PDB file of N, CA and C in Angstrom:
ATOM      1  N   UNK H   1       0.850  -1.172   0.000  1.00  0.00           N
ATOM      2  CA  UNK H   1       0.000   0.000   0.000  1.00  0.00           C
ATOM      3  C   UNK H   1       0.899   1.239   0.000  1.00  0.00           C
ATOM      4  N   UNK H   2       0.634   2.159  -0.907  1.00  0.00           N
ATOM      5  CA  UNK H   2       1.419   3.388  -1.019  1.00  0.00           C
ATOM      6  C   UNK H   2       0.733   4.506  -0.234  1.00  0.00           C
ATOM      7  N   UNK H   3       1.550   5.362   0.311  1.00  0.00           N
ATOM      8  CA  UNK H   3       1.044   6.518   1.034  1.00  0.00           C
ATOM      9  C   UNK H   3       1.405   7.758   0.230  1.00  0.00           C
ATOM     10  N   UNK H   4       0.420   8.593  -0.052  1.00  0.00           N
ATOM     11  CA  UNK H   4       0.648   9.827  -0.803  1.00  0.00           C
ATOM     12  C   UNK H   4       0.287  11.018   0.066  1.00  0.00           C
ATOM     13  N   UNK H   5       1.094  12.039   0.003  1.00  0.00           N
ATOM     14  CA  UNK H   5       0.794  13.284   0.692  1.00  0.00           C
ATOM     15  C   UNK H   5       0.275  14.265  -0.338  1.00  0.00           C
ATOM     16  N   UNK H   6      -0.872  14.849  -0.048  1.00  0.00           N
ATOM     17  CA  UNK H   6      -1.456  15.829  -0.956  1.00  0.00           C
ATOM     18  C   UNK H   6      -1.731  17.100  -0.177  1.00  0.00           C
ATOM     19  N   UNK H   7      -1.543  18.230  -0.836  1.00  0.00           N
ATOM     20  CA  UNK H   7      -1.801  19.530  -0.253  1.00  0.00           C
ATOM     21  C   UNK H   7      -2.995  20.123  -0.980  1.00  0.00           C
ATOM     22  N   UNK H   8      -4.056  20.392  -0.232  1.00  0.00           N
ATOM     23  CA  UNK H   8      -5.300  20.859  -0.812  1.00  0.00           C
ATOM     24  C   UNK H   8      -5.518  22.315  -0.405  1.00  0.00           C
ATOM     25  N   UNK H   9      -5.768  23.175  -1.388  1.00  0.00           N
ATOM     26  CA  UNK H   9      -6.087  24.573  -1.127  1.00  0.00           C
ATOM     27  C   UNK H   9      -7.609  24.658  -0.997  1.00  0.00           C
ATOM     28  N   UNK H  10      -8.059  25.126   0.171  1.00  0.00           N
ATOM     29  CA  UNK H  10      -9.489  25.225   0.461  1.00  0.00           C
ATOM     30  C   UNK H  10      -9.836  26.682   0.703  1.00  0.00           C
ATOM     31  N   UNK H  11     -10.886  27.162   0.033  1.00  0.00           N
ATOM     32  CA  UNK H  11     -11.378  28.541   0.205  1.00  0.00           C
ATOM     33  C   UNK H  11     -12.856  28.498   0.513  1.00  0.00           C
ATOM     34  N   UNK H  12     -13.252  29.101   1.628  1.00  0.00           N
ATOM     35  CA  UNK H  12     -14.659  29.169   2.025  1.00  0.00           C
ATOM     36  C   UNK H  12     -15.308  27.793   2.006  1.00  0.00           C
ATOM     37  N   UNK H  13     -14.582  26.799   2.502  1.00  0.00           N
ATOM     38  CA  UNK H  13     -15.094  25.446   2.592  1.00  0.00           C
ATOM     39  C   UNK H  13     -15.092  24.671   1.287  1.00  0.00           C
ATOM     40  N   UNK H  14     -14.574  25.240   0.220  1.00  0.00           N
ATOM     41  CA  UNK H  14     -14.571  24.601  -1.093  1.00  0.00           C
ATOM     42  C   UNK H  14     -13.134  24.281  -1.506  1.00  0.00           C
ATOM     43  N   UNK H  15     -12.922  23.034  -1.930  1.00  0.00           N
ATOM     44  CA  UNK H  15     -11.595  22.651  -2.416  1.00  0.00           C
ATOM     45  C   UNK H  15     -11.345  23.305  -3.762  1.00  0.00           C
ATOM     46  N   UNK H  16     -10.267  24.058  -3.853  1.00  0.00           N
ATOM     47  CA  UNK H  16      -9.946  24.757  -5.099  1.00  0.00           C
ATOM     48  C   UNK H  16      -8.981  23.969  -5.969  1.00  0.00           C
ATOM     49  N   UNK H  17      -7.917  23.421  -5.353  1.00  0.00           N
ATOM     50  CA  UNK H  17      -6.908  22.724  -6.140  1.00  0.00           C
ATOM     51  C   UNK H  17      -6.109  21.818  -5.202  1.00  0.00           C
ATOM     52  N   UNK H  18      -5.600  20.724  -5.743  1.00  0.00           N
ATOM     53  CA  UNK H  18      -4.773  19.787  -4.995  1.00  0.00           C
ATOM     54  C   UNK H  18      -3.380  19.763  -5.619  1.00  0.00           C
ATOM     55  N   UNK H  19      -2.365  19.761  -4.758  1.00  0.00           N
ATOM     56  CA  UNK H  19      -0.976  19.800  -5.214  1.00  0.00           C
ATOM     57  C   UNK H  19      -0.178  18.680  -4.563  1.00  0.00           C
ATOM     58  N   UNK H  20       0.910  18.311  -5.212  1.00  0.00           N
ATOM     59  CA  UNK H  20       1.787  17.256  -4.710  1.00  0.00           C
ATOM     60  C   UNK H  20       2.813  17.795  -3.720  1.00  0.00           C
ATOM     61  N   UNK H  21       3.073  19.125  -3.763  1.00  0.00           N
ATOM     62  CA  UNK H  21       4.027  19.663  -2.798  1.00  0.00           C
ATOM     63  C   UNK H  21       3.520  20.968  -2.193  1.00  0.00           C
ATOM     64  N   UNK H  22       4.043  21.266  -1.025  1.00  0.00           N
ATOM     65  CA  UNK H  22       3.587  22.426  -0.254  1.00  0.00           C
ATOM     66  C   UNK H  22       3.912  23.748  -0.930  1.00  0.00           C
ATOM     67  N   UNK H  23       5.060  23.833  -1.571  1.00  0.00           N
ATOM     68  CA  UNK H  23       5.483  25.079  -2.214  1.00  0.00           C
ATOM     69  C   UNK H  23       4.480  25.519  -3.280  1.00  0.00           C
ATOM     70  N   UNK H  24       4.052  24.578  -4.132  1.00  0.00           N
ATOM     71  CA  UNK H  24       3.077  24.910  -5.175  1.00  0.00           C
ATOM     72  C   UNK H  24       1.722  25.281  -4.572  1.00  0.00           C
ATOM     73  N   UNK H  25       1.327  24.570  -3.520  1.00  0.00           N
ATOM     74  CA  UNK H  25       0.051  24.866  -2.853  1.00  0.00           C
ATOM     75  C   UNK H  25       0.087  26.257  -2.236  1.00  0.00           C
ATOM     76  N   UNK H  26       1.193  26.605  -1.590  1.00  0.00           N
ATOM     77  CA  UNK H  26       1.323  27.940  -0.993  1.00  0.00           C
ATOM     78  C   UNK H  26       1.311  29.032  -2.052  1.00  0.00           C
ATOM     79  N   UNK H  27       1.973  28.791  -3.185  1.00  0.00           N
ATOM     80  CA  UNK H  27       2.002  29.780  -4.268  1.00  0.00           C
ATOM     81  C   UNK H  27       0.595  29.992  -4.824  1.00  0.00           C
ATOM     82  N   UNK H  28      -0.167  28.925  -4.991  1.00  0.00           N
ATOM     83  CA  UNK H  28      -1.531  29.034  -5.508  1.00  0.00           C
ATOM     84  C   UNK H  28      -2.418  29.767  -4.503  1.00  0.00           C
ATOM     85  N   UNK H  29      -2.257  29.453  -3.223  1.00  0.00           N
ATOM     86  CA  UNK H  29      -3.027  30.120  -2.172  1.00  0.00           C
ATOM     87  C   UNK H  29      -2.721  31.619  -2.148  1.00  0.00           C
ATOM     88  N   UNK H  30      -1.454  31.967  -2.315  1.00  0.00           N
ATOM     89  CA  UNK H  30      -1.055  33.373  -2.346  1.00  0.00           C
ATOM     90  C   UNK H  30      -1.667  34.074  -3.559  1.00  0.00           C
ATOM     91  N   UNK H  31      -1.696  33.389  -4.704  1.00  0.00           N
ATOM     92  CA  UNK H  31      -2.299  33.960  -5.904  1.00  0.00           C
ATOM     93  C   UNK H  31      -3.798  34.193  -5.685  1.00  0.00           C
ATOM     94  N   UNK H  32      -4.472  33.268  -4.994  1.00  0.00           N
ATOM     95  CA  UNK H  32      -5.896  33.449  -4.695  1.00  0.00           C
ATOM     96  C   UNK H  32      -6.114  34.621  -3.741  1.00  0.00           C
ATOM     97  N   UNK H  33      -5.208  34.797  -2.772  1.00  0.00           N
ATOM     98  CA  UNK H  33      -5.286  35.968  -1.874  1.00  0.00           C
ATOM     99  C   UNK H  33      -5.184  37.258  -2.681  1.00  0.00           C
ATOM    100  N   UNK H  34      -4.236  37.274  -3.617  1.00  0.00           N
ATOM    101  CA  UNK H  34      -4.035  38.450  -4.455  1.00  0.00           C
ATOM    102  C   UNK H  34      -5.271  38.708  -5.319  1.00  0.00           C
ATOM    103  N   UNK H  35      -5.839  37.666  -5.881  1.00  0.00           N
ATOM    104  CA  UNK H  35      -7.031  37.802  -6.718  1.00  0.00           C
ATOM    105  C   UNK H  35      -8.194  38.366  -5.906  1.00  0.00           C
ATOM    106  N   UNK H  36      -8.324  37.914  -4.677  1.00  0.00           N
ATOM    107  CA  UNK H  36      -9.395  38.417  -3.802  1.00  0.00           C
ATOM    108  C   UNK H  36      -9.193  39.903  -3.500  1.00  0.00           C
ATOM    109  N   UNK H  37      -7.948  40.299  -3.256  1.00  0.00           N
ATOM    110  CA  UNK H  37      -7.656  41.710  -2.995  1.00  0.00           C
ATOM    111  C   UNK H  37      -7.957  42.556  -4.229  1.00  0.00           C
ATOM    112  N   UNK H  38      -7.575  42.086  -5.407  1.00  0.00           N
ATOM    113  CA  UNK H  38      -7.878  42.812  -6.645  1.00  0.00           C
ATOM    114  C   UNK H  38      -9.388  42.905  -6.860  1.00  0.00           C
ATOM    115  N   UNK H  39     -10.105  41.839  -6.574  1.00  0.00           N
ATOM    116  CA  UNK H  39     -11.561  41.843  -6.735  1.00  0.00           C
ATOM    117  C   UNK H  39     -12.186  42.903  -5.833  1.00  0.00           C
ATOM    118  N   UNK H  40     -11.780  42.927  -4.570  1.00  0.00           N
ATOM    119  CA  UNK H  40     -12.306  43.925  -3.629  1.00  0.00           C
ATOM    120  C   UNK H  40     -11.980  45.337  -4.097  1.00  0.00           C
ATOM    121  N   UNK H  41     -10.750  45.532  -4.573  1.00  0.00           N
ATOM    122  CA  UNK H  41     -10.323  46.846  -5.049  1.00  0.00           C
ATOM    123  C   UNK H  41     -11.143  47.278  -6.260  1.00  0.00           C
ATOM    124  N   UNK H  42     -11.358  46.356  -7.185  1.00  0.00           N
ATOM    125  CA  UNK H  42     -12.161  46.669  -8.379  1.00  0.00           C
ATOM    126  C   UNK H  42     -13.589  47.049  -7.994  1.00  0.00           C
ATOM    127  N   UNK H  43     -14.170  46.328  -7.061  1.00  0.00           N
ATOM    128  CA  UNK H  43     -15.548  46.623  -6.639  1.00  0.00           C
ATOM    129  C   UNK H  43     -15.641  47.961  -5.910  1.00  0.00           C
ATOM    130  N   UNK H  44     -14.591  48.342  -5.184  1.00  0.00           N
ATOM    131  CA  UNK H  44     -14.581  49.642  -4.510  1.00  0.00           C
ATOM    132  C   UNK H  44     -14.506  50.784  -5.512  1.00  0.00           C
ATOM    133  N   UNK H  45     -13.713  50.609  -6.552  1.00  0.00           N
ATOM    134  CA  UNK H  45     -13.481  51.695  -7.492  1.00  0.00           C
ATOM    135  C   UNK H  45     -14.412  51.676  -8.698  1.00  0.00           C
ATOM    136  N   UNK H  46     -15.058  50.574  -8.932  1.00  0.00           N
ATOM    137  CA  UNK H  46     -16.016  50.452 -10.031  1.00  0.00           C
ATOM    138  C   UNK H  46     -17.281  49.752  -9.514  1.00  0.00           C
ATOM    139  N   UNK H  47     -18.103  50.456  -8.726  1.00  0.00           N
ATOM    140  CA  UNK H  47     -19.270  49.822  -8.109  1.00  0.00           C
ATOM    141  C   UNK H  47     -20.260  49.248  -9.135  1.00  0.00           C
ATOM    142  N   UNK H  48     -20.275  49.789 -10.344  1.00  0.00           N
ATOM    143  CA  UNK H  48     -21.203  49.300 -11.366  1.00  0.00           C
ATOM    144  C   UNK H  48     -20.755  47.950 -11.936  1.00  0.00           C
ATOM    145  N   UNK H  49     -19.521  47.546 -11.651  1.00  0.00           N
ATOM    146  CA  UNK H  49     -18.977  46.293 -12.166  1.00  0.00           C
ATOM    147  C   UNK H  49     -19.665  45.117 -11.483  1.00  0.00           C
ATOM    148  N   UNK H  50     -20.103  44.146 -12.264  1.00  0.00           N
ATOM    149  CA  UNK H  50     -20.731  42.943 -11.732  1.00  0.00           C
ATOM    150  C   UNK H  50     -19.708  42.174 -10.900  1.00  0.00           C
ATOM    151  N   UNK H  51     -20.142  41.550  -9.803  1.00  0.00           N
ATOM    152  CA  UNK H  51     -19.210  40.857  -8.916  1.00  0.00           C
ATOM    153  C   UNK H  51     -18.490  39.705  -9.609  1.00  0.00           C
ATOM    154  N   UNK H  52     -19.185  38.971 -10.473  1.00  0.00           N
ATOM    155  CA  UNK H  52     -18.523  37.862 -11.174  1.00  0.00           C
ATOM    156  C   UNK H  52     -17.472  38.387 -12.151  1.00  0.00           C
ATOM    157  N   UNK H  53     -17.752  39.539 -12.780  1.00  0.00           N
ATOM    158  CA  UNK H  53     -16.756  40.148 -13.669  1.00  0.00           C
ATOM    159  C   UNK H  53     -15.551  40.614 -12.866  1.00  0.00           C
ATOM    160  N   UNK H  54     -15.797  41.207 -11.693  1.00  0.00           N
ATOM    161  CA  UNK H  54     -14.701  41.666 -10.841  1.00  0.00           C
ATOM    162  C   UNK H  54     -13.853  40.485 -10.389  1.00  0.00           C
ATOM    163  N   UNK H  55     -14.490  39.360 -10.064  1.00  0.00           N
ATOM    164  CA  UNK H  55     -13.738  38.172  -9.661  1.00  0.00           C
ATOM    165  C   UNK H  55     -12.894  37.644 -10.819  1.00  0.00           C
ATOM    166  N   UNK H  56     -13.467  37.632 -12.011  1.00  0.00           N
ATOM    167  CA  UNK H  56     -12.741  37.157 -13.188  1.00  0.00           C
ATOM    168  C   UNK H  56     -11.546  38.061 -13.479  1.00  0.00           C
ATOM    169  N   UNK H  57     -11.762  39.373 -13.424  1.00  0.00           N
ATOM    170  CA  UNK H  57     -10.667  40.324 -13.663  1.00  0.00           C
ATOM    171  C   UNK H  57      -9.608  40.230 -12.567  1.00  0.00           C
ATOM    172  N   UNK H  58     -10.048  40.103 -11.318  1.00  0.00           N
ATOM    173  CA  UNK H  58      -9.107  39.977 -10.206  1.00  0.00           C
ATOM    174  C   UNK H  58      -8.231  38.752 -10.347  1.00  0.00           C
ATOM    175  N   UNK H  59      -8.829  37.635 -10.748  1.00  0.00           N
ATOM    176  CA  UNK H  59      -8.071  36.400 -10.952  1.00  0.00           C
ATOM    177  C   UNK H  59      -7.101  36.539 -12.123  1.00  0.00           C
ATOM    178  N   UNK H  60      -7.553  37.173 -13.200  1.00  0.00           N
ATOM    179  CA  UNK H  60      -6.683  37.391 -14.360  1.00  0.00           C
ATOM    180  C   UNK H  60      -5.473  38.246 -13.984  1.00  0.00           C
ATOM    181  N   UNK H  61      -5.709  39.331 -13.276  1.00  0.00           N
ATOM    182  CA  UNK H  61      -4.603  40.211 -12.872  1.00  0.00           C
ATOM    183  C   UNK H  61      -3.629  39.462 -11.974  1.00  0.00           C
ATOM    184  N   UNK H  62      -4.152  38.669 -11.038  1.00  0.00           N
ATOM    185  CA  UNK H  62      -3.285  37.911 -10.135  1.00  0.00           C
ATOM    186  C   UNK H  62      -2.486  36.855 -10.889  1.00  0.00           C
ATOM    187  N   UNK H  63      -3.132  36.154 -11.829  1.00  0.00           N
ATOM    188  CA  UNK H  63      -2.438  35.125 -12.603  1.00  0.00           C
ATOM    189  C   UNK H  63      -1.359  35.720 -13.498  1.00  0.00           C
ATOM    190  N   UNK H  64      -1.583  36.928 -13.987  1.00  0.00           N
ATOM    191  CA  UNK H  64      -0.658  37.579 -14.912  1.00  0.00           C
ATOM    192  C   UNK H  64       0.124  38.703 -14.238  1.00  0.00           C
ATOM    193  N   UNK H  65       0.412  38.537 -12.956  1.00  0.00           N
ATOM    194  CA  UNK H  65       1.034  39.619 -12.190  1.00  0.00           C
ATOM    195  C   UNK H  65       2.378  40.066 -12.763  1.00  0.00           C
ATOM    196  N   UNK H  66       3.155  39.138 -13.334  1.00  0.00           N
ATOM    197  CA  UNK H  66       4.444  39.535 -13.908  1.00  0.00           C
ATOM    198  C   UNK H  66       4.251  40.470 -15.100  1.00  0.00           C
ATOM    199  N   UNK H  67       3.279  40.156 -15.942  1.00  0.00           N
ATOM    200  CA  UNK H  67       2.997  41.026 -17.090  1.00  0.00           C
ATOM    201  C   UNK H  67       2.456  42.371 -16.611  1.00  0.00           C
ATOM    202  N   UNK H  68       1.599  42.355 -15.595  1.00  0.00           N
ATOM    203  CA  UNK H  68       1.043  43.609 -15.057  1.00  0.00           C
ATOM    204  C   UNK H  68       2.167  44.467 -14.470  1.00  0.00           C
ATOM    205  N   UNK H  69       3.075  43.851 -13.729  1.00  0.00           N
ATOM    206  CA  UNK H  69       4.196  44.600 -13.158  1.00  0.00           C
ATOM    207  C   UNK H  69       5.069  45.195 -14.259  1.00  0.00           C
ATOM    208  N   UNK H  70       5.297  44.450 -15.330  1.00  0.00           N
ATOM    209  CA  UNK H  70       6.090  44.960 -16.455  1.00  0.00           C
ATOM    210  C   UNK H  70       5.408  46.179 -17.073  1.00  0.00           C
ATOM    211  N   UNK H  71       4.107  46.088 -17.279  1.00  0.00           N
ATOM    212  CA  UNK H  71       3.366  47.207 -17.852  1.00  0.00           C
ATOM    213  C   UNK H  71       3.421  48.424 -16.936  1.00  0.00           C
ATOM    214  N   UNK H  72       3.283  48.220 -15.634  1.00  0.00           N
ATOM    215  CA  UNK H  72       3.336  49.332 -14.683  1.00  0.00           C
ATOM    216  C   UNK H  72       4.717  49.991 -14.672  1.00  0.00           C
ATOM    217  N   UNK H  73       5.780  49.192 -14.801  1.00  0.00           N
ATOM    218  CA  UNK H  73       7.134  49.736 -14.786  1.00  0.00           C
ATOM    219  C   UNK H  73       7.486  50.461 -16.073  1.00  0.00           C
ATOM    220  N   UNK H  74       7.085  49.881 -17.214  1.00  0.00           N
ATOM    221  CA  UNK H  74       7.566  50.379 -18.497  1.00  0.00           C
ATOM    222  C   UNK H  74       6.517  51.065 -19.358  1.00  0.00           C
ATOM    223  N   UNK H  75       5.249  50.940 -19.008  1.00  0.00           N
ATOM    224  CA  UNK H  75       4.130  51.446 -19.811  1.00  0.00           C
ATOM    225  C   UNK H  75       4.093  50.802 -21.195  1.00  0.00           C
ATOM    226  N   UNK H  76       4.629  49.594 -21.285  1.00  0.00           N
ATOM    227  CA  UNK H  76       4.633  48.851 -22.547  1.00  0.00           C
ATOM    228  C   UNK H  76       4.228  47.415 -22.279  1.00  0.00           C
ATOM    229  N   UNK H  77       3.666  46.783 -23.322  1.00  0.00           N
ATOM    230  CA  UNK H  77       3.334  45.368 -23.198  1.00  0.00           C
ATOM    231  C   UNK H  77       4.618  44.555 -23.138  1.00  0.00           C
ATOM    232  N   UNK H  78       4.594  43.454 -22.387  1.00  0.00           N
ATOM    233  CA  UNK H  78       5.777  42.592 -22.379  1.00  0.00           C
ATOM    234  C   UNK H  78       5.966  41.964 -23.760  1.00  0.00           C
ATOM    235  N   UNK H  79       7.204  41.673 -24.106  1.00  0.00           N
ATOM    236  CA  UNK H  79       7.488  41.046 -25.393  1.00  0.00           C
ATOM    237  C   UNK H  79       6.914  39.642 -25.406  1.00  0.00           C
ATOM    238  N   UNK H  80       6.654  39.119 -26.582  1.00  0.00           N
ATOM    239  CA  UNK H  80       6.073  37.787 -26.719  1.00  0.00           C
ATOM    240  C   UNK H  80       6.974  36.723 -26.092  1.00  0.00           C
ATOM    241  N   UNK H  81       8.294  36.928 -26.128  1.00  0.00           N
ATOM    242  CA  UNK H  81       9.215  35.954 -25.554  1.00  0.00           C
ATOM    243  C   UNK H  81       9.064  35.879 -24.044  1.00  0.00           C
ATOM    244  N   UNK H  82       8.614  36.959 -23.405  1.00  0.00           N
ATOM    245  CA  UNK H  82       8.455  36.966 -21.961  1.00  0.00           C
ATOM    246  C   UNK H  82       7.120  36.372 -21.526  1.00  0.00           C
ATOM    247  N   UNK H  83       6.231  36.118 -22.487  1.00  0.00           N
ATOM    248  CA  UNK H  83       4.921  35.556 -22.166  1.00  0.00           C
ATOM    249  C   UNK H  83       5.090  34.114 -21.710  1.00  0.00           C
ATOM    250  N   UNK H  84       4.171  33.645 -20.848  1.00  0.00           N
ATOM    251  CA  UNK H  84       4.268  32.260 -20.396  1.00  0.00           C
ATOM    252  C   UNK H  84       4.216  31.299 -21.581  1.00  0.00           C
ATOM    253  N   UNK H  85       5.064  30.293 -21.543  1.00  0.00           N
ATOM    254  CA  UNK H  85       5.147  29.326 -22.621  1.00  0.00           C
ATOM    255  C   UNK H  85       4.249  28.150 -22.270  1.00  0.00           C
ATOM    256  N   UNK H  86       3.476  27.698 -23.245  1.00  0.00           N
ATOM    257  CA  UNK H  86       2.619  26.553 -22.994  1.00  0.00           C
ATOM    258  C   UNK H  86       3.467  25.309 -22.820  1.00  0.00           C
ATOM    259  N   UNK H  87       2.905  24.329 -22.126  1.00  0.00           N
ATOM    260  CA  UNK H  87       3.619  23.089 -21.871  1.00  0.00           C
ATOM    261  C   UNK H  87       3.860  22.355 -23.182  1.00  0.00           C
ATOM    262  N   UNK H  88       5.062  21.828 -23.383  1.00  0.00           N
ATOM    263  CA  UNK H  88       5.339  21.085 -24.610  1.00  0.00           C
ATOM    264  C   UNK H  88       4.548  19.785 -24.620  1.00  0.00           C
ATOM    265  N   UNK H  89       4.215  19.341 -25.814  1.00  0.00           N
ATOM    266  CA  UNK H  89       3.494  18.088 -25.945  1.00  0.00           C
ATOM    267  C   UNK H  89       4.464  16.934 -25.785  1.00  0.00           C
ATOM    268  N   UNK H  90       3.937  15.836 -25.279  1.00  0.00           N
ATOM    269  CA  UNK H  90       4.765  14.649 -25.112  1.00  0.00           C
ATOM    270  C   UNK H  90       5.131  14.100 -26.485  1.00  0.00           C
ATOM    271  N   UNK H  91       6.384  13.700 -26.625  1.00  0.00           N
ATOM    272  CA  UNK H  91       6.861  13.170 -27.895  1.00  0.00           C
ATOM    273  C   UNK H  91       7.376  11.763 -27.638  1.00  0.00           C
ATOM    274  N   UNK H  92       6.989  10.824 -28.476  1.00  0.00           N
ATOM    275  CA  UNK H  92       7.471   9.453 -28.304  1.00  0.00           C
ATOM    276  C   UNK H  92       8.950   9.387 -28.684  1.00  0.00           C
ATOM    277  N   UNK H  93       9.632   8.401 -28.165  1.00  0.00           N
ATOM    278  CA  UNK H  93      11.065   8.258 -28.431  1.00  0.00           C
ATOM    279  C   UNK H  93      11.357   8.052 -29.911  1.00  0.00           C
ATOM    280  N   UNK H  94      10.434   7.413 -30.645  1.00  0.00           N
ATOM    281  CA  UNK H  94      10.645   7.140 -32.061  1.00  0.00           C
ATOM    282  C   UNK H  94      10.743   8.407 -32.894  1.00  0.00           C
ATOM    283  N   UNK H  95       9.930   9.416 -32.562  1.00  0.00           N
ATOM    284  CA  UNK H  95       9.892  10.621 -33.386  1.00  0.00           C
ATOM    285  C   UNK H  95      10.677  11.777 -32.776  1.00  0.00           C
ATOM    286  N   UNK H  96      11.358  11.551 -31.676  1.00  0.00           N
ATOM    287  CA  UNK H  96      12.070  12.634 -30.996  1.00  0.00           C
ATOM    288  C   UNK H  96      13.154  13.238 -31.875  1.00  0.00           C
ATOM    289  N   UNK H  97      13.897  12.392 -32.606  1.00  0.00           N
ATOM    290  CA  UNK H  97      14.975  12.898 -33.449  1.00  0.00           C
ATOM    291  C   UNK H  97      14.435  13.708 -34.619  1.00  0.00           C
ATOM    292  N   UNK H  98      13.302  13.324 -35.150  1.00  0.00           N
ATOM    293  CA  UNK H  98      12.735  13.993 -36.311  1.00  0.00           C
ATOM    294  C   UNK H  98      12.133  15.353 -35.971  1.00  0.00           C
ATOM    295  N   UNK H  99      11.645  15.508 -34.733  1.00  0.00           N
ATOM    296  CA  UNK H  99      10.907  16.724 -34.400  1.00  0.00           C
ATOM    297  C   UNK H  99      11.762  17.820 -33.774  1.00  0.00           C
ATOM    298  N   UNK H 100      13.043  17.582 -33.602  1.00  0.00           N
ATOM    299  CA  UNK H 100      13.875  18.612 -32.987  1.00  0.00           C
ATOM    300  C   UNK H 100      14.069  19.762 -33.955  1.00  0.00           C
ATOM    301  N   UNK H 101      13.894  20.973 -33.418  1.00  0.00           N
ATOM    302  CA  UNK H 101      14.061  22.161 -34.241  1.00  0.00           C
ATOM    303  C   UNK H 101      15.418  22.772 -33.973  1.00  0.00           C
ATOM    304  N   UNK H 102      15.955  23.451 -34.983  1.00  0.00           N
ATOM    305  CA  UNK H 102      17.224  24.137 -34.797  1.00  0.00           C
ATOM    306  C   UNK H 102      16.966  25.437 -34.063  1.00  0.00           C
ATOM    307  N   UNK H 103      17.913  25.876 -33.222  1.00  0.00           N
ATOM    308  CA  UNK H 103      17.711  27.142 -32.517  1.00  0.00           C
ATOM    309  C   UNK H 103      17.620  28.302 -33.501  1.00  0.00           C
ATOM    310  N   UNK H 104      16.948  29.357 -33.080  1.00  0.00           N
ATOM    311  CA  UNK H 104      16.770  30.528 -33.936  1.00  0.00           C
ATOM    312  C   UNK H 104      18.133  31.109 -34.305  1.00  0.00           C
ATOM    313  N   UNK H 105      18.264  31.525 -35.542  1.00  0.00           N
ATOM    314  CA  UNK H 105      19.526  32.082 -36.013  1.00  0.00           C
ATOM    315  C   UNK H 105      19.778  33.434 -35.369  1.00  0.00           C
ATOM    316  N   UNK H 106      21.002  33.672 -34.954  1.00  0.00           N
ATOM    317  CA  UNK H 106      21.358  34.941 -34.345  1.00  0.00           C
ATOM    318  C   UNK H 106      21.645  35.952 -35.459  1.00  0.00           C
ATOM    319  N   UNK H 107      21.315  37.200 -35.188  1.00  0.00           N
ATOM    320  CA  UNK H 107      21.601  38.241 -36.165  1.00  0.00           C
ATOM    321  C   UNK H 107      23.097  38.515 -36.163  1.00  0.00           C
ATOM    322  N   UNK H 108      23.651  38.642 -37.343  1.00  0.00           N
ATOM    323  CA  UNK H 108      25.072  38.915 -37.473  1.00  0.00           C
ATOM    324  C   UNK H 108      25.226  40.334 -38.014  1.00  0.00           C
ATOM    325  N   UNK H 109      26.100  41.062 -37.379  1.00  0.00           N
ATOM    326  CA  UNK H 109      26.326  42.453 -37.803  1.00  0.00           C
ATOM    327  C   UNK H 109      27.744  42.580 -38.328  1.00  0.00           C
ATOM    328  N   UNK H 110      27.866  43.181 -39.488  1.00  0.00           N
ATOM    329  CA  UNK H 110      29.202  43.365 -40.077  1.00  0.00           C
ATOM    330  C   UNK H 110      29.940  44.465 -39.332  1.00  0.00           C
ATOM    331  N   UNK H 111      31.203  44.225 -39.069  1.00  0.00           N
ATOM    332  CA  UNK H 111      32.031  45.198 -38.357  1.00  0.00           C
ATOM    333  C   UNK H 111      33.277  45.451 -39.216  1.00  0.00           C
ATOM    334  N   UNK H 112      33.602  46.706 -39.396  1.00  0.00           N
ATOM    335  CA  UNK H 112      34.765  47.056 -40.188  1.00  0.00           C
ATOM    336  C   UNK H 112      36.023  46.760 -39.383  1.00  0.00           C
ATOM    337  N   UNK H 113      36.923  45.987 -39.955  1.00  0.00           N
ATOM    338  CA  UNK H 113      38.164  45.637 -39.287  1.00  0.00           C
ATOM    339  C   UNK H 113      39.147  46.807 -39.374  1.00  0.00           C
ATOM    340  N   UNK H 114      39.943  46.974 -38.339  1.00  0.00           N
ATOM    341  CA  UNK H 114      40.924  48.068 -38.314  1.00  0.00           C
ATOM    342  C   UNK H 114      42.165  47.716 -39.063  1.00  0.00           C
TER     343      UNK H 114
END
């Protein structure tokens, strides 16, 4: 018989997510705290906003906090390379050699020799 340890994030008596390690569970719980704070802030400053919309926006801002911080610092959208990368698809061992891509070519600049 195997014993598994699971970390469950519970909010208002409802299980939100289960994690295999405490660090990930704590990070998710912190993100939910942030989303709740953003939701409350949105409702205070935009009373006409529907509560479900405020919750959705609060969660989005919390999930994308790195992009939001970049925008606040620079007043520009983050570059596409800085955007979260989707998880790669599983590749079988047979096709692994065929599907490898070459790294992007670096730009070369001509320099006048002395």
